[in-house]
Structure formats: C-alpha cells, structure tokens
CSV table of C-alpha atoms and ligand atoms in Angstrom, one decimal:
chain,number,residue,atom,x,y,z
A,1,UNK,CA,0.1,0.0,-0.1
A,2,UNK,CA,1.4,3.3,-1.0
A,3,UNK,CA,2.6,5.9,1.6
A,4,UNK,CA,0.9,8.9,-0.1
A,5,UNK,CA,2.2,11.7,2.0
A,6,UNK,CA,5.2,12.9,3.5
A,7,UNK,CA,4.8,13.6,7.1
A,8,UNK,CA,7.4,15.5,9.6
A,9,UNK,CA,7.7,14.4,13.2
A,10,UNK,CA,6.3,17.8,14.1
A,11,UNK,CA,3.5,17.6,12.0
A,12,UNK,CA,2.4,14.3,13.3
A,13,UNK,CA,3.1,15.5,17.2
A,14,UNK,CA,0.7,18.4,16.5
A,15,UNK,CA,-2.0,16.0,15.2
A,16,UNK,CA,-1.2,13.9,18.6
A,17,UNK,CA,-1.5,16.8,20.9
A,18,UNK,CA,-4.7,18.3,19.3
A,19,UNK,CA,-7.5,19.1,21.7
A,20,UNK,CA,-9.0,15.4,21.9
A,21,UNK,CA,-12.4,16.2,20.3
A,22,UNK,CA,-10.9,17.9,17.4
A,23,UNK,CA,-8.6,14.8,17.1
A,24,UNK,CA,-11.4,12.5,17.1
A,25,UNK,CA,-13.4,14.4,14.6
A,26,UNK,CA,-10.5,14.5,12.1
A,27,UNK,CA,-9.6,10.8,12.5
A,28,UNK,CA,-13.3,9.9,12.0
A,29,UNK,CA,-13.7,12.0,8.9
A,30,UNK,CA,-10.5,10.4,7.5
A,31,UNK,CA,-11.6,7.0,8.5
A,32,UNK,CA,-15.2,7.5,6.5
A,33,UNK,CA,-13.3,8.5,3.3
A,34,UNK,CA,-11.7,5.1,3.2
A,35,UNK,CA,-13.4,2.7,5.1
A,36,UNK,CA,-17.0,1.6,6.3
A,37,UNK,CA,-17.4,3.0,9.9
A,38,UNK,CA,-19.7,0.4,10.7
A,39,UNK,CA,-17.8,-2.6,9.9
A,40,UNK,CA,-15.3,-4.1,12.5
A,41,UNK,CA,-13.1,-7.0,11.3
A,42,UNK,CA,-12.7,-9.7,13.7
A,43,UNK,CA,-9.5,-11.8,14.0
A,44,UNK,CA,-8.9,-14.9,16.1
A,45,UNK,CA,-5.4,-15.5,17.6
A,46,UNK,CA,-4.2,-19.1,18.1
A,47,UNK,CA,-0.9,-19.6,19.9
A,48,UNK,CA,0.5,-22.6,17.9
A,49,UNK,CA,3.9,-22.7,19.8
A,50,UNK,CA,3.6,-21.3,23.3
A,51,UNK,CA,6.5,-19.9,25.4
A,52,UNK,CA,10.4,-21.0,25.6
A,53,UNK,CA,11.4,-18.2,23.4
A,54,UNK,CA,15.0,-17.3,23.3
A,55,UNK,CA,14.3,-13.7,22.7
A,56,UNK,CA,14.3,-10.9,25.8
A,57,UNK,CA,11.6,-8.7,24.9
A,58,UNK,CA,10.6,-6.8,28.0
A,59,UNK,CA,7.0,-7.0,27.7
A,60,UNK,CA,6.7,-10.7,26.7
A,61,UNK,CA,5.4,-13.6,29.0
A,62,UNK,CA,6.8,-16.1,26.4
A,63,UNK,CA,10.4,-15.3,26.9
A,64,UNK,CA,12.0,-18.2,28.3
A,65,UNK,CA,14.3,-16.4,30.7
A,66,UNK,CA,11.4,-14.6,32.5
A,67,UNK,CA,9.4,-16.7,35.0
A,68,UNK,CA,5.8,-16.3,34.0
A,69,UNK,CA,2.8,-18.5,35.0
A,70,UNK,CA,2.2,-19.5,31.3
A,71,UNK,CA,1.6,-23.0,29.7
A,72,UNK,CA,4.3,-24.0,27.4
A,73,UNK,CA,3.4,-25.9,24.5
A,74,UNK,CA,5.3,-27.4,21.3
A,75,UNK,CA,3.8,-26.8,18.1
A,76,UNK,CA,0.2,-27.6,17.8
A,77,UNK,CA,-1.2,-30.2,15.4
A,78,UNK,CA,-2.7,-29.2,12.2
A,79,UNK,CA,-6.1,-30.5,13.2
A,80,UNK,CA,-6.2,-28.9,16.2
A,81,UNK,CA,-5.4,-25.5,14.6
A,82,UNK,CA,-8.3,-26.3,12.2
A,83,UNK,CA,-10.4,-27.1,14.8
A,84,UNK,CA,-10.0,-24.0,16.7
A,85,UNK,CA,-10.4,-21.8,13.4
A,86,UNK,CA,-13.5,-23.7,12.7
A,87,UNK,CA,-15.1,-22.7,16.0
A,88,UNK,CA,-13.8,-19.1,15.5
A,89,UNK,CA,-15.4,-18.8,12.2
A,90,UNK,CA,-18.9,-19.9,13.6
A,91,UNK,CA,-18.6,-17.1,16.2
A,92,UNK,CA,-17.8,-14.3,13.4
A,93,UNK,CA,-14.1,-14.3,12.9
A,94,UNK,CA,-13.0,-13.9,9.3
A,95,UNK,CA,-9.5,-14.1,9.9
A,96,UNK,CA,-7.1,-16.5,11.9
A,97,UNK,CA,-3.8,-15.2,13.2
A,98,UNK,CA,-1.3,-18.0,14.3
A,99,UNK,CA,1.4,-16.9,16.7
A,100,UNK,CA,4.7,-18.7,17.7
A,101,UNK,CA,7.1,-17.9,20.2
A,102,UNK,CA,9.9,-18.2,17.8
A,103,UNK,CA,13.1,-15.9,17.2
A,104,UNK,CA,12.9,-16.7,13.8
A,105,UNK,CA,11.6,-19.3,11.2
A,106,UNK,CA,13.7,-22.3,10.6
A,107,UNK,CA,13.3,-24.4,7.4
A,108,UNK,CA,12.3,-28.0,8.5
A,109,UNK,CA,9.9,-30.1,9.9
A,110,UNK,CA,8.0,-27.4,12.1
A,111,UNK,CA,7.8,-24.9,9.2
A,112,UNK,CA,6.5,-27.6,6.8
A,113,UNK,CA,3.9,-28.2,9.5
A,114,UNK,CA,2.8,-24.4,9.6
A,115,UNK,CA,2.8,-24.4,5.8
A,116,UNK,CA,0.1,-27.3,6.1
A,117,UNK,CA,-1.8,-25.3,8.6
A,118,UNK,CA,-1.9,-22.4,6.4
A,119,UNK,CA,-3.1,-24.4,3.5
A,120,UNK,CA,-5.9,-26.0,5.7
A,121,UNK,CA,-7.0,-22.5,7.0
A,122,UNK,CA,-7.0,-20.9,3.5
A,123,UNK,CA,-9.1,-23.9,2.1
A,124,UNK,CA,-11.5,-22.9,4.9
A,125,UNK,CA,-12.2,-19.6,3.2
A,126,UNK,CA,-10.8,-17.9,6.0
A,127,UNK,CA,-7.8,-15.2,5.7
A,128,UNK,CA,-4.9,-16.2,7.3
A,129,UNK,CA,-2.2,-14.4,9.0
A,130,UNK,CA,1.1,-15.6,10.7
A,131,UNK,CA,3.5,-14.1,13.2
A,132,UNK,CA,6.5,-16.5,13.6
A,133,UNK,CA,9.5,-14.0,14.3
A,134,UNK,CA,12.1,-13.2,11.7
A,135,UNK,CA,11.5,-14.6,8.0
A,136,UNK,CA,13.6,-14.5,4.9
A,137,UNK,CA,12.3,-13.6,1.6
A,138,UNK,CA,12.2,-17.3,0.2
A,139,UNK,CA,10.3,-18.4,3.5
A,140,UNK,CA,7.9,-15.3,3.2
A,141,UNK,CA,7.3,-16.7,-0.4
A,142,UNK,CA,6.5,-20.0,0.6
A,143,UNK,CA,4.2,-19.0,3.1
A,144,UNK,CA,2.3,-16.9,0.3
A,145,UNK,CA,2.2,-19.8,-2.0
A,146,UNK,CA,0.6,-21.8,0.9
A,147,UNK,CA,-2.3,-19.2,0.8
A,148,UNK,CA,-1.4,-17.0,3.6
A,149,UNK,CA,-2.6,-13.3,3.4
A,150,UNK,CA,-0.8,-11.4,6.0
A,151,UNK,CA,2.6,-11.3,8.0
A,152,UNK,CA,2.6,-9.9,11.4
A,153,UNK,CA,5.8,-8.5,12.9
A,154,UNK,CA,5.7,-5.4,14.9
A,155,UNK,CA,8.3,-2.9,15.2
A,156,UNK,CA,6.9,-2.1,18.5
A,157,UNK,CA,8.1,1.3,19.4
A,158,UNK,CA,10.6,3.9,18.2
A,159,UNK,CA,14.0,2.9,17.0
A,160,UNK,CA,15.6,4.6,20.1
A,161,UNK,CA,13.4,3.1,22.8
A,162,UNK,CA,13.5,-0.2,21.1
A,163,UNK,CA,17.0,-0.9,22.7
A,164,UNK,CA,15.3,-0.2,26.3
A,165,UNK,CA,12.9,-2.9,25.9
A,166,UNK,CA,14.7,-5.7,23.8
A,167,UNK,CA,18.5,-6.4,23.6
A,168,UNK,CA,18.6,-9.9,21.6
A,169,UNK,CA,17.8,-8.1,18.5
A,170,UNK,CA,17.9,-4.7,16.8
A,171,UNK,CA,15.4,-2.5,15.3
A,172,UNK,CA,16.7,-3.0,11.9
A,173,UNK,CA,16.2,-6.7,12.2
A,174,UNK,CA,12.5,-6.0,12.3
A,175,UNK,CA,12.8,-3.8,9.4
A,176,UNK,CA,14.6,-6.2,7.3
A,177,UNK,CA,12.0,-8.8,8.1
A,178,UNK,CA,9.4,-6.6,6.9
A,179,UNK,CA,11.1,-5.7,3.8
A,180,UNK,CA,11.5,-9.6,3.2
A,181,UNK,CA,7.8,-10.1,3.7
A,182,UNK,CA,7.2,-7.0,1.2
A,183,UNK,CA,9.0,-8.5,-1.4
A,184,UNK,CA,6.7,-11.5,-1.5
A,185,UNK,CA,3.0,-11.0,-2.4
A,186,UNK,CA,2.0,-11.0,1.5
A,187,UNK,CA,0.3,-8.0,3.0
A,188,UNK,CA,2.2,-6.6,5.9
A,189,UNK,CA,0.8,-6.0,9.3
A,190,UNK,CA,3.0,-4.2,11.7
A,191,UNK,CA,2.5,-1.9,14.6
A,192,UNK,CA,3.3,-1.7,18.3
A,193,UNK,CA,2.7,-1.3,22.0
A,194,UNK,CA,2.0,1.8,24.1
A,195,UNK,CA,2.2,2.0,27.9
A,196,UNK,CA,5.7,0.6,28.1
A,197,UNK,CA,7.3,3.8,29.9
A,198,UNK,CA,7.8,5.5,26.1
A,199,UNK,CA,7.4,9.3,25.8
A,200,UNK,CA,5.0,10.6,23.3
A,201,UNK,CA,8.0,11.2,21.2
A,202,UNK,CA,8.6,7.6,21.1
A,203,UNK,CA,5.0,6.9,19.8
A,204,UNK,CA,5.4,9.3,17.0
A,205,UNK,CA,8.7,7.7,16.5
A,206,UNK,CA,6.9,4.4,16.0
A,207,UNK,CA,4.8,5.7,13.4
A,208,UNK,CA,7.9,7.5,11.6
A,209,UNK,CA,9.4,4.1,11.6
A,210,UNK,CA,6.5,2.6,9.8
A,211,UNK,CA,6.3,5.5,7.3
A,212,UNK,CA,9.9,4.8,6.6
A,213,UNK,CA,8.9,1.4,5.0
A,214,UNK,CA,8.8,1.1,1.3
A,215,UNK,CA,5.1,0.8,1.5
A,216,UNK,CA,2.6,1.6,4.3
A,217,UNK,CA,1.6,-1.8,6.4
A,218,UNK,CA,-1.8,-2.8,5.3
A,219,UNK,CA,-2.8,-3.4,9.0
A,220,UNK,CA,-1.5,-1.6,11.9
A,221,UNK,CA,-2.2,-3.0,15.3
A,222,UNK,CA,-2.0,-0.7,18.2
A,223,UNK,CA,-1.4,-2.7,21.6
A,224,UNK,CA,-1.6,-1.2,24.9
A,225,UNK,CA,0.8,-3.1,27.3
A,226,UNK,CA,-0.5,-5.9,29.1
A,227,UNK,CA,1.6,-6.0,32.0
A,228,UNK,CA,2.5,-9.5,33.0
A,229,UNK,CA,3.8,-10.8,36.5
A,230,UNK,CA,7.4,-12.0,36.1
A,231,UNK,CA,8.3,-9.8,33.0
A,232,UNK,CA,10.4,-6.7,33.3
A,233,UNK,CA,7.6,-4.5,32.5
A,234,UNK,CA,5.3,-6.2,35.2
A,235,UNK,CA,5.0,-2.9,37.3
A,236,UNK,CA,3.9,-0.5,34.5
A,237,UNK,CA,0.9,1.5,35.0
A,238,UNK,CA,-2.1,0.6,32.5
A,239,UNK,CA,-1.8,3.2,30.1
A,240,UNK,CA,-4.7,5.7,30.2
A,241,UNK,CA,-7.5,5.1,27.5
A,242,UNK,CA,-7.1,8.6,26.3
A,243,UNK,CA,-3.6,7.8,25.2
A,244,UNK,CA,-4.9,4.6,23.3
A,245,UNK,CA,-7.4,6.9,21.7
A,246,UNK,CA,-5.0,9.7,20.5
A,247,UNK,CA,-2.6,7.0,19.1
A,248,UNK,CA,-5.4,5.4,17.2
A,249,UNK,CA,-6.6,8.4,16.1
A,250,UNK,CA,-3.1,9.8,14.9
A,251,UNK,CA,-2.4,6.4,13.4
A,252,UNK,CA,-5.6,6.6,11.6
A,253,UNK,CA,-4.9,9.9,10.1
A,254,UNK,CA,-1.4,9.2,9.2
A,255,UNK,CA,-2.3,5.7,7.3
A,256,UNK,CA,-5.5,6.7,5.9
A,257,UNK,CA,-6.1,3.4,4.1
A,258,UNK,CA,-4.6,1.0,6.5
A,259,UNK,CA,-6.6,-1.1,8.9
A,260,UNK,CA,-5.9,-0.1,12.5
A,261,UNK,CA,-6.7,-3.1,14.9
A,262,UNK,CA,-7.4,-2.2,18.8
A,263,UNK,CA,-5.3,-5.3,19.8
A,264,UNK,CA,-4.1,-6.2,23.2
A,265,UNK,CA,-5.2,-4.5,26.3
A,266,UNK,CA,-9.2,-4.6,25.9
A,267,UNK,CA,-9.4,-6.2,29.1
A,268,UNK,CA,-8.5,-3.0,30.7
A,269,UNK,CA,-10.8,-0.7,28.6
A,270,UNK,CA,-14.4,0.0,29.2
A,271,UNK,CA,-17.0,-0.5,26.4
A,272,UNK,CA,-17.1,3.4,26.3
A,273,UNK,CA,-13.5,3.6,25.7
A,274,UNK,CA,-13.5,1.0,23.0
A,275,UNK,CA,-16.2,2.6,21.3
A,276,UNK,CA,-14.1,5.9,21.4
A,277,UNK,CA,-11.4,3.8,19.7
A,278,UNK,CA,-13.7,2.7,17.0
A,279,UNK,CA,-14.8,6.5,16.5
A,280,UNK,CA,-11.3,7.5,16.1
A,281,UNK,CA,-10.6,4.8,13.3
A,282,UNK,CA,-10.1,1.7,14.7
A,283,UNK,CA,-11.7,-1.1,12.8
A,284,UNK,CA,-10.4,-4.5,13.7
A,285,UNK,CA,-10.2,-6.3,17.0
A,286,UNK,CA,-9.3,-9.9,18.3
A,287,UNK,CA,-11.9,-12.1,19.5
A,288,UNK,CA,-11.9,-14.7,22.0
A,289,UNK,CA,-11.3,-15.1,25.8
A,290,UNK,CA,-7.7,-15.5,25.0
A,291,UNK,CA,-4.9,-13.5,23.1
A,292,UNK,CA,-1.9,-15.7,22.9
A,293,UNK,CA,-1.3,-16.2,26.6
A,294,UNK,CA,-3.4,-13.3,28.4
A,295,UNK,CA,-6.9,-12.8,28.8
A,296,UNK,CA,-9.3,-11.0,26.4
A,297,UNK,CA,-12.9,-9.9,26.7
A,298,UNK,CA,-14.3,-13.1,25.0
A,299,UNK,CA,-17.2,-13.7,22.7
A,300,UNK,CA,-20.1,-12.7,25.1
A,301,UNK,CA,-18.7,-9.3,26.0
A,302,UNK,CA,-17.7,-8.4,22.4
A,303,UNK,CA,-21.3,-9.6,21.3
A,304,UNK,CA,-22.9,-7.2,23.9
A,305,UNK,CA,-20.6,-4.5,22.9
A,306,UNK,CA,-21.7,-4.8,19.1
A,307,UNK,CA,-25.3,-5.1,20.1
A,308,UNK,CA,-24.8,-1.7,22.0
A,309,UNK,CA,-23.2,-0.2,19.0
A,310,UNK,CA,-25.8,-1.5,16.5
B,401,SAM,N1,7.6,-14.2,18.5
B,401,SAM,C1,7.0,-13.3,17.1
B,401,SAM,C2,7.4,-12.0,17.2
B,401,SAM,O1,8.0,-11.4,18.2
B,401,SAM,O2,7.0,-11.4,16.3
B,401,SAM,C3,5.4,-13.3,17.3
B,401,SAM,C4,4.7,-13.3,18.6
B,401,SAM,S1,4.9,-12.0,19.6
B,401,SAM,C5,4.0,-12.4,21.1
B,401,SAM,C6,3.7,-10.8,18.8
B,401,SAM,C7,3.8,-9.2,19.3
B,401,SAM,O3,2.7,-9.4,20.3
B,401,SAM,C8,4.9,-8.5,20.0
B,401,SAM,O4,5.5,-8.0,18.9
B,401,SAM,C9,4.2,-7.6,20.8
B,401,SAM,O5,4.0,-6.3,20.0
B,401,SAM,C10,2.6,-8.2,21.2
B,401,SAM,N2,2.8,-8.3,22.7
B,401,SAM,C11,3.7,-9.4,23.3
B,401,SAM,N3,3.4,-9.5,24.7
B,401,SAM,C12,2.4,-8.2,24.9
B,401,SAM,C13,2.0,-7.5,26.0
B,401,SAM,N4,2.2,-8.1,27.3
B,401,SAM,N5,1.3,-6.5,25.8
B,401,SAM,C14,1.0,-6.2,24.8
B,401,SAM,N6,1.6,-6.8,23.5
B,401,SAM,C15,2.1,-7.8,23.6
B,402,DTB,C1,-0.3,-8.2,17.9
B,402,DTB,O1,-0.1,-7.0,17.5
B,402,DTB,N1,-1.0,-8.5,19.0
B,402,DTB,C2,-1.2,-10.0,19.2
B,402,DTB,C3,-0.6,-10.2,17.7
B,402,DTB,N2,-0.4,-9.1,17.1
B,402,DTB,C4,0.1,-11.5,17.5
B,402,DTB,C5,-0.7,-10.3,20.2
B,402,DTB,C6,-0.7,-9.9,21.7
B,402,DTB,C7,-0.1,-10.6,22.8
B,402,DTB,C8,-0.5,-10.0,24.0
B,402,DTB,C9,0.2,-10.8,25.2
B,402,DTB,C10,-0.3,-12.2,25.2
B,402,DTB,O2,-1.5,-12.6,25.0
B,402,DTB,O3,0.8,-13.2,25.4
B,403,SF4,FE1,9.8,-14.3,21.7
B,403,SF4,FE2,8.1,-12.7,20.4
B,403,SF4,FE3,7.7,-12.8,22.9
B,403,SF4,FE4,9.8,-11.5,21.8
B,403,SF4,S1,7.4,-11.0,21.4
B,403,SF4,S2,9.9,-12.9,23.7
B,403,SF4,S3,10.4,-12.7,20.1
B,403,SF4,S4,7.6,-14.6,21.4
C-alpha cells in the first residue's frame, strides 16, 4: 500500500496533541473517506507454539528467561488449529492469526507443519495471518504460495526506545523482515505497543518508523501493554485510555487506508473507551477469551459491545 504523503515528526506530534474532540473528529472524517465506519473486522489469535522463546522482549510473557505463569507448548497439531479456526469462524471471525514464540522461522519439519496449517485454513475460506518471528524472503514466498494473506511483525516502538525494551535483536532486524515480507506477495501487518514507559515522542517515532518502510502496512495493530507478572515491565501502570484513543486517531490520520487494529489491552478498557477507539478509526479487534497467553474480553462481552453499538 503506497505511503501517499510525506510527514514530518512535528506535524504528527501536532496531530497527537490536538484537543481530543478535534482529534477524534478529524480521525473519524479520514476514516469515513476510506472505510465503512460500521464494519469491525474480527480476527482470532491462535498460539500455535507457546513460550520458551530465546528473545528478551521486556513485555513478553513467552520469553524463556522470565518466570511467568504460562503453559508452554510445542507446535500444535494441524487438526487442532483447524478445529479452533472452525469454532472461531462460527462465532464471526473472518481471519485467523497464528502466533509462534520463535526468534525466527527455521526451515524444516516445524515450518512444513505451519505450511500445512496455512493451506488448511485458506481452504476454509478464512483469511490467514502468521506471526512467527524473523523470516527470509524465501520463507515469506513459501508462506504466500501456501495461501497466507498477512504476515505480522511489529516494530513495537521508536528505534531509540527499542533498545530499552529488547536487547537480543535490533530495530533494523525487524525492518529487514518487514522488507522481506514486502518482497513476497504477502500483506504486511505491523504496529506496536504503548504503555511501556515510552514518551509521546517515541510513539510518534514508531509511526515515523512505519512511514520509512517502502510501503505502508496494510494493517497496523495498536497494543496497550498487558503488564505480566515476571516480565521486566510487570509494574508498568495501565496506559490511560485517552492515550490509546490519541494513538489510534493519529495512526488513522497518518495511514488513511490501512486497517488500524485495537489489539492487546482491551480487558483493561471500558466499553465506552473501546467505542471511542472505533470512533477514532480502529476497525478491527482480536476475538476470543485469550490473546496468545493473556485474557481477552471473550465472545459474549464483544457480542454485547457490538449490540450496543448497532
Ligand atoms: N515471536 C513473534 C514476534 O516477536 O514477532 C510473534 C509473537 S509476539 C508475542 C507478537 C507481538 O505481540 C509482539 O511484537 C508485541 O507487539 C505483542 N505483545 C507481546 N506481549 C505483549 C504484552 N504483554 N502486551 C501487549 N502486547 C504484547
Ligand atoms: C499483535 O500486535 N498483538 C497480538 C498479535 N499481534 C500477535 C499479540 C498480543 C499478545 C499479548 C500478550 C499475550 O497474550 O501473550
Ligand atoms: Fe519471543 Fe516474540 Fe515474545 Fe519477543 S515477543 S519474547 S520474539 S515470542
């Protein structure tokens, strides 16, 4: 997707800091030009390989080096993934996103098994997304040929703040994978997390990072940190909903055609807060009572929310 305007950091900062009602109005206006404001796309996350990751991402409960209370699992059998996807399809999910706690994809048996999952899911007429860590151009192409639609790989924060949160790989490794994905026919899903102790400048820096990609991501997840006991960020305060709304609105204005996803952190948001996020241009969520390892509102709560907004 083309980046059709050049932005300076100051311009984006001025948008972020606008009076909130102006900001939401501007974002809603841009949203309506390119998207149906009544449609919220729903994706189901499936953690196909949980925990034991060699990386040290400070927010992540799946890093092997932190002592968190999660159930670790080897790669899930293909049939189990397909059964979970079938159930999610029945409750309204149009896309399945498979996450693996890997540093990178390694060619071999496990990758072959993921390829089978992708084939099976796309045969069910669902959109399919994967987030498996770093990939080469060749691996991205294999995934695309198996029927994958999107690859998720977040830049998470600004280049400057990245080093404060992760030491086992650099910001440029993330960019490299995103460019590898872009060279295949896959669509790119990339965004980040707020509430990790970063400054507003870092939040804008993250958007600048996405603008530097050769093309804008088709999908941009905005996660509010879910502080997990045992991780270095366990004591972070829950990010105020106002910051989430500002971040979503700013992302919507800077990337008018991309889908902005209100991702992790909805357990800590009221229905009114989430409604403001939709007004500000978010048009996608993750469904189900679990994200990868942490709780999510679940189908009943979301049904209530959608009924209220209908
Ligand atoms: N291992 C792969 C990777 O790092 O790309 C894929 C899975 S990883 C869990 C996917 C994304 O989940 C991370 O990039 C991060 O943005 C998000 N994430 C992980 N833990 C989180 C948390 N506690 N709160 C919010 N978002 C989180
Ligand atoms: C994204 O940006 N958020 C999702 C998905 N992409 C893979 C993951 C959120 C994970 C939250 C922490 C957990 O449940 O482990
Ligand atoms: Fe591993 Fe991904 Fe978690 Fe980082 S975010 S520790 S790479 S699973």
